[in-house]
Short mmCIF file of C-alpha atoms in Angstrom, two decimals:
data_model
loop_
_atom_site.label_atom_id
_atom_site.label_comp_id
_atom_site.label_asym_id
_atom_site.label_seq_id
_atom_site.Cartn_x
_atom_site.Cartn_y
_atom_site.Cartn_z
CA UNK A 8 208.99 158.95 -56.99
CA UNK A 9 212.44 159.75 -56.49
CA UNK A 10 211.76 161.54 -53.01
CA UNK A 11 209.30 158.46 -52.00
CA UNK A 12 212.42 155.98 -52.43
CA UNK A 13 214.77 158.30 -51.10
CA UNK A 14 212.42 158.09 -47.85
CA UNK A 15 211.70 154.61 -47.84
CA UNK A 16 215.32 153.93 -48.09
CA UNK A 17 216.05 156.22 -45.11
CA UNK A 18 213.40 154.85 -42.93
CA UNK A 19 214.25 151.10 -43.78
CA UNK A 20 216.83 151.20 -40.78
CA UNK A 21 213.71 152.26 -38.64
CA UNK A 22 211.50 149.93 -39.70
CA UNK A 23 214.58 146.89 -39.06
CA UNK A 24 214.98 147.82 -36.03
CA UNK A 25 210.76 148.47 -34.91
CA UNK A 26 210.28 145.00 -36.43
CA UNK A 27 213.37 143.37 -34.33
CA UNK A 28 211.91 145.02 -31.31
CA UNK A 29 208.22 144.22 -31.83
CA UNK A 30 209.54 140.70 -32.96
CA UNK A 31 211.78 140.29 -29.76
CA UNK A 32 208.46 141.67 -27.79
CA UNK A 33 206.46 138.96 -29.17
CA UNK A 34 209.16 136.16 -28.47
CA UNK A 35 209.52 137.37 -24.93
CA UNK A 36 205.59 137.54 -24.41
CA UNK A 37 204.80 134.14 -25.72
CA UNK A 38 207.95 132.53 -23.44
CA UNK A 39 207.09 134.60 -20.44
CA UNK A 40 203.30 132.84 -21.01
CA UNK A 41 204.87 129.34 -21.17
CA UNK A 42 207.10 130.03 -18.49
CA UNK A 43 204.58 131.31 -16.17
CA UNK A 44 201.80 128.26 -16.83
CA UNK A 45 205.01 125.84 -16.45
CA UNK A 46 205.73 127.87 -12.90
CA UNK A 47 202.34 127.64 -11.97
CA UNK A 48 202.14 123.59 -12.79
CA UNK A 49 205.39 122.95 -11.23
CA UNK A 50 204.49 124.74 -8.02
CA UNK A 51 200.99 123.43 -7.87
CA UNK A 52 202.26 120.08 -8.36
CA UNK A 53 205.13 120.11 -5.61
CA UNK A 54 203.20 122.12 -2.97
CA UNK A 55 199.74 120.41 -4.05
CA UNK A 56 201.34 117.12 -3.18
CA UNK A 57 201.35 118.37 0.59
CA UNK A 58 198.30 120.65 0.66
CA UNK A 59 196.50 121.11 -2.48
CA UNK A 60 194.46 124.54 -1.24
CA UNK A 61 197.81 126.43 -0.87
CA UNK A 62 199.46 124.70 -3.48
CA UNK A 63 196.48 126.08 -5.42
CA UNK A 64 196.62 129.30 -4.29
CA UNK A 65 200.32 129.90 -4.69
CA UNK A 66 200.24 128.69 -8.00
CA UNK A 67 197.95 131.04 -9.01
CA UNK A 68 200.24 134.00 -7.26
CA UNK A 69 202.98 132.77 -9.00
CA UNK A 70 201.37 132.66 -12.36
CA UNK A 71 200.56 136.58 -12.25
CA UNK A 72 203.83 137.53 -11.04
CA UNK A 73 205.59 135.72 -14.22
CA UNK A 74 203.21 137.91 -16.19
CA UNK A 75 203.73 140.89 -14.49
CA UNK A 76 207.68 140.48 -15.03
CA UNK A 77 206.98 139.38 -18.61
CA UNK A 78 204.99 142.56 -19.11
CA UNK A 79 207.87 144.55 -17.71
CA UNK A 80 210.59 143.21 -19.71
CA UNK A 81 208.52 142.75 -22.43
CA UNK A 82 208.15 146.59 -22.68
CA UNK A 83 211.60 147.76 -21.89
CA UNK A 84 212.96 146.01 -24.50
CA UNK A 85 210.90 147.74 -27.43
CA UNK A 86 212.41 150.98 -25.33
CA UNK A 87 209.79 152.26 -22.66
CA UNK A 88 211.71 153.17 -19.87
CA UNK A 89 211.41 150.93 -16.88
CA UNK A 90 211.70 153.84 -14.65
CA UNK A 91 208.77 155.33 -16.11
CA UNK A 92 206.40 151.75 -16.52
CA UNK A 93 207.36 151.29 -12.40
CA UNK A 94 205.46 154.58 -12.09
CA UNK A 95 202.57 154.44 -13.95
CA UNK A 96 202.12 150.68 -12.37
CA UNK A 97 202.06 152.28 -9.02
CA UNK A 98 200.07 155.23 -9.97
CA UNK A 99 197.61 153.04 -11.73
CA UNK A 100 197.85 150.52 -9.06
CA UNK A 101 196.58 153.22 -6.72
CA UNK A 102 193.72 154.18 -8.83
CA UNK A 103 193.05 150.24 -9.36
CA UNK A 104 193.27 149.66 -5.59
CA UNK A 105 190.30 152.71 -4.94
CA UNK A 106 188.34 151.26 -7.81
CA UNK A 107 188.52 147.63 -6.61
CA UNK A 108 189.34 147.37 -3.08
CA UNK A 109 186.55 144.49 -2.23
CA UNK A 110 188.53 142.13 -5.26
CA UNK A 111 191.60 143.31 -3.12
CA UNK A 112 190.05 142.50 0.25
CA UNK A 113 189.30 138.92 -0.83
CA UNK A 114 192.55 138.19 -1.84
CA UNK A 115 194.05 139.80 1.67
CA UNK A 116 190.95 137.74 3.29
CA UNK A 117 192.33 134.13 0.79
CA UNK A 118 196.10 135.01 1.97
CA UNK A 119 194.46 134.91 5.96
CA UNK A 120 192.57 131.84 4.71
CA UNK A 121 195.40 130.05 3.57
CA UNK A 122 197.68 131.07 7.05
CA UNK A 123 194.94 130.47 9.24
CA UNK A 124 193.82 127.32 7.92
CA UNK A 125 190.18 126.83 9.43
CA UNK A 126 189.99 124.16 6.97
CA UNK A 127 191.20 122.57 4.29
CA UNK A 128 190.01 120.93 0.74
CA UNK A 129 187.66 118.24 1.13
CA UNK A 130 186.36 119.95 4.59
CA UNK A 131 182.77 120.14 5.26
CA UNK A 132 181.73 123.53 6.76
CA UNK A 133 178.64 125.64 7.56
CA UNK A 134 178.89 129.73 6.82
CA UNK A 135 175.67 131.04 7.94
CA UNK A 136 173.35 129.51 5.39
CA UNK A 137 176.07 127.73 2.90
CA UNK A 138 176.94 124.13 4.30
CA UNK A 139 178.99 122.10 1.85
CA UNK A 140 182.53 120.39 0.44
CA UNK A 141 185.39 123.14 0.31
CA UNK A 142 186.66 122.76 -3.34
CA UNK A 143 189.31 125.44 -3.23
CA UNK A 144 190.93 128.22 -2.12
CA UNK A 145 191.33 130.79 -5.02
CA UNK A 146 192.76 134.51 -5.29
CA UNK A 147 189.19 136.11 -5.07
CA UNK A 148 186.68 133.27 -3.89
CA UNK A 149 186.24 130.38 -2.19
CA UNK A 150 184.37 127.23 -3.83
CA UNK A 151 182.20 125.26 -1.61
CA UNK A 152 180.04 122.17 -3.27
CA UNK A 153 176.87 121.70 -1.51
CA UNK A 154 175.14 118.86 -1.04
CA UNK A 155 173.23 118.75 -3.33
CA UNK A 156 175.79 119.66 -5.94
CA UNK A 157 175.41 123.03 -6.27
CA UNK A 158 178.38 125.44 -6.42
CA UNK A 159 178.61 128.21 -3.89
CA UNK A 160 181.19 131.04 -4.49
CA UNK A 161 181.63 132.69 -1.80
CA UNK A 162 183.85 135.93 -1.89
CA UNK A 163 187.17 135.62 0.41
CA UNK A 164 186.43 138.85 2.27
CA UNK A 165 182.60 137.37 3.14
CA UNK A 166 184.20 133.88 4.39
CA UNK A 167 187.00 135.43 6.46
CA UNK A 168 184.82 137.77 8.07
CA UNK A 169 182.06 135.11 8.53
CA UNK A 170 181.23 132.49 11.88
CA UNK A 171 182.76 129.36 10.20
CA UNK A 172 181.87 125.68 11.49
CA UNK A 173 183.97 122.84 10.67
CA UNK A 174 181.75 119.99 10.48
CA UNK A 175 184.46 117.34 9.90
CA UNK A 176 187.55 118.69 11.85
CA UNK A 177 186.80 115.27 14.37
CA UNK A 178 186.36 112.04 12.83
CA UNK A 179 183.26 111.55 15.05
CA UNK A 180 180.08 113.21 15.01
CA UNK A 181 177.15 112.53 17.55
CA UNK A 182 173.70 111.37 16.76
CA UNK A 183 170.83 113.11 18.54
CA UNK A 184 167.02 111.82 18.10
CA UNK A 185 164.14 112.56 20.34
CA UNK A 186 161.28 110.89 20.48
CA UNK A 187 157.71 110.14 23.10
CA UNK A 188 156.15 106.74 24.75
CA UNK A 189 152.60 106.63 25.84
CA UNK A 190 152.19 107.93 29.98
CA UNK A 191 151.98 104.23 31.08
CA UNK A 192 154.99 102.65 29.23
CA UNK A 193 157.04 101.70 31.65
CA UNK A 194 160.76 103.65 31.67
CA UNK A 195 163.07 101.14 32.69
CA UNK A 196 161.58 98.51 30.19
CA UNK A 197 161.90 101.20 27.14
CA UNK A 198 165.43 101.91 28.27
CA UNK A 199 166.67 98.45 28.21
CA UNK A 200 165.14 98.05 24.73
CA UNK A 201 166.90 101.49 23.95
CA UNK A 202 170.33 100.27 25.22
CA UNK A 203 169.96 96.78 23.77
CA UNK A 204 169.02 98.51 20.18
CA UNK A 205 172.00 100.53 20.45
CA UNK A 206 174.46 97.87 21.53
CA UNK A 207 173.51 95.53 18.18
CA UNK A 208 175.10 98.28 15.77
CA UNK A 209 177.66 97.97 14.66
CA UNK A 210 178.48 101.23 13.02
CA UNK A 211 177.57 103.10 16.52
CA UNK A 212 181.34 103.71 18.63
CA UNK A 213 180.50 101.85 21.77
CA UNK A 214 183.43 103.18 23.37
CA UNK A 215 181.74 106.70 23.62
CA UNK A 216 178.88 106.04 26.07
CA UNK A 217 175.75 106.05 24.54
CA UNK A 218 173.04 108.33 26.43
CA UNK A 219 169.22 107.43 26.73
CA UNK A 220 167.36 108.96 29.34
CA UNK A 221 164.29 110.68 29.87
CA UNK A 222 164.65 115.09 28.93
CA UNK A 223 161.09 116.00 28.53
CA UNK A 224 157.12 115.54 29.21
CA UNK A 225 155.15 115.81 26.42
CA UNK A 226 151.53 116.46 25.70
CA UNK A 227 150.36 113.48 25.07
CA UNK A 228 154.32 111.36 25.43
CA UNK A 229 157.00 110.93 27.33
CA UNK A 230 159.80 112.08 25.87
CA UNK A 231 163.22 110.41 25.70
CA UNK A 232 166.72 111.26 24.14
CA UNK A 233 168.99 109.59 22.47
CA UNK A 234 172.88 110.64 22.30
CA UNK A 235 175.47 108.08 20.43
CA UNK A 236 178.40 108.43 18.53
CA UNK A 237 179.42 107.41 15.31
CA UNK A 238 182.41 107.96 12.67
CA UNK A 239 181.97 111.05 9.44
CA UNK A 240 183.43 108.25 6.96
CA UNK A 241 180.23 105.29 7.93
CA UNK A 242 177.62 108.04 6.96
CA UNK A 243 176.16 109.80 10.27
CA UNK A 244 172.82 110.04 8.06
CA UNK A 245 172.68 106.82 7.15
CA UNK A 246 173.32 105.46 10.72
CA UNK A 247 170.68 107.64 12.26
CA UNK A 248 168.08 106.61 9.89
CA UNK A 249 169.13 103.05 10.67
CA UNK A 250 168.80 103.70 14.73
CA UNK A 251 165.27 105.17 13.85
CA UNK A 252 164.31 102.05 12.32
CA UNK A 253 165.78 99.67 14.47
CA UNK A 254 164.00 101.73 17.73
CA UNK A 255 160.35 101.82 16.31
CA UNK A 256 161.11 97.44 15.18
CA UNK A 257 161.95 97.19 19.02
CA UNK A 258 159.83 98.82 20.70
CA UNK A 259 156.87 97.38 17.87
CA UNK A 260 157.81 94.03 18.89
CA UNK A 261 157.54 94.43 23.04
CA UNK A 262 153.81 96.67 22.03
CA UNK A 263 155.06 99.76 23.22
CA UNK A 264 153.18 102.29 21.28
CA UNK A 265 154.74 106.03 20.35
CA UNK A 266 151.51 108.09 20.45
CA UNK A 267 151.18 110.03 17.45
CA UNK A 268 151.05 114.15 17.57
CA UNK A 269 147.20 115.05 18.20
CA UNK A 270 145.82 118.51 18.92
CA UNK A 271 142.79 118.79 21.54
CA UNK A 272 140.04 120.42 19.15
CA UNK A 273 137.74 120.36 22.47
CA UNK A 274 140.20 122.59 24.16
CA UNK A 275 140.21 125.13 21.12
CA UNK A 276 136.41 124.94 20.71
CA UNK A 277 136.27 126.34 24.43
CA UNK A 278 138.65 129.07 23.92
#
């Protein structure tokens, strides 16, 4: 018993000091966390206020370099050498770059995102199949809400690397339909109810000038084409629907007829 208290008493100094150190290591974790979520807040909030993708992204930058430095300090002060943690970081960020060099392509392919700018939150673009609402800009992936509301993450390297198509970048977007009149309609008539149509909406820009013309013979029609303009925020869907209506009403009412698709099953019984 006597050499068990004799060796508790001598290692009580030890164990003071390992507790101050593991205690300080604790404090200086949990403010490093605090500190790096305030960071992160602070700089999302002032850069957010001008661009909210980069002030998004730069947060989230700035929120793993508090940590990192946490980590760092955190360690030398319970007496690892920083000397020694700067060199297993870069030796383990070497065999961490090998193992995940795609995660570390998509953040080089957000950080040419975010320079670049081919668009912005709120944006809608087209990559290859994906068409949607650009949510954000995050380290690894980009966050694109389709239309109807699904979520497509996209990896940064894939979307850097991809044809991108900004669908809003102008406020305008044009309006193409394409439809047939029966052989003996006659053209100048249908264009005059075609131009007069056009002219009595509102929501079409009549300062961009609208095109109807003929572009086509059909098999059984002739075909005409319709080109107008019209601004993203009225609802280019909503407007073209609206022209299709307001066309077949028109041309109803002067008993022009467009000749429904048929297929010549004499024709085929021959071949």
């Amino acid at each position: 018993m006597d050499k068990l208290s004799n060796y508790l008493i001598s290692a009580l100094p030890w164990i003071e000091r390992a507790s101050l150190a593991l205690l300080k290591a604790v404090i200086i974790l949990v403010v490093g966390f605090y500190i790096a979520k305030i960071v992160r807040s602070k700089t999302h909030r002032f850069i957010g206020k001008r661009d909210e993708i980069l002030g998004n992204f730069i947060s989230q930058v700035a929120f793993i370099a508090v940590l990192i430095v946490t980590i760092v300090t955190m360690l030398g002060n319970i007496g690892v050498q920083t000397a020694s943690i700067l060199a297993v970081l870069g030796t383990a960020g070497v065999a961490i770059a090998l193992a995940l060099k795609d995660s570390l392509s998509s953040i080089a392919g957000g950080i040419i995102l975010i320079v670049l700018r081919p668009f912005k939150k709120n944006d809608t673009i087209e990559i290859g199949p994906i068409n949607g609402k650009v949510e954000a800009i995050n380290l690894f992936n980009t966050m694109i809400r389709m239309p109807d509301d699904k979520l497509a993450v996209l990896p940064n390297r894939n979307v850097v690397n991809a044809n991108i198509i900004n669908c809003t970048d102008s406020e305008k977007r044009r309006i193409e339909w394409v439809f047939g009149v029966r052989y003996d309609s006659d053209i100048e008539v249908v264009r005059g109810i075609l131009k007069t149509t056009i002219a009595q909406m509102d929501k079409i820009d009549q300062d961009m000038t609208p095109f109807v013309g003929v572009t086509d013979f059909g098999a059984n029609a002739v075909c005409f084409t319709i080109r107008v303009w019209a601004k993203i925020q009225d609802n280019v869907f909503s407007i073209r629907s609206e022209l299709i209506e307001a066309t077949k009403a028109a041309l109803d009412a002067a008993h022009i007829e467009i000749p429904p698709q048929k297929l010549d099953i004499t024709l085929l019984n021959q071949l």
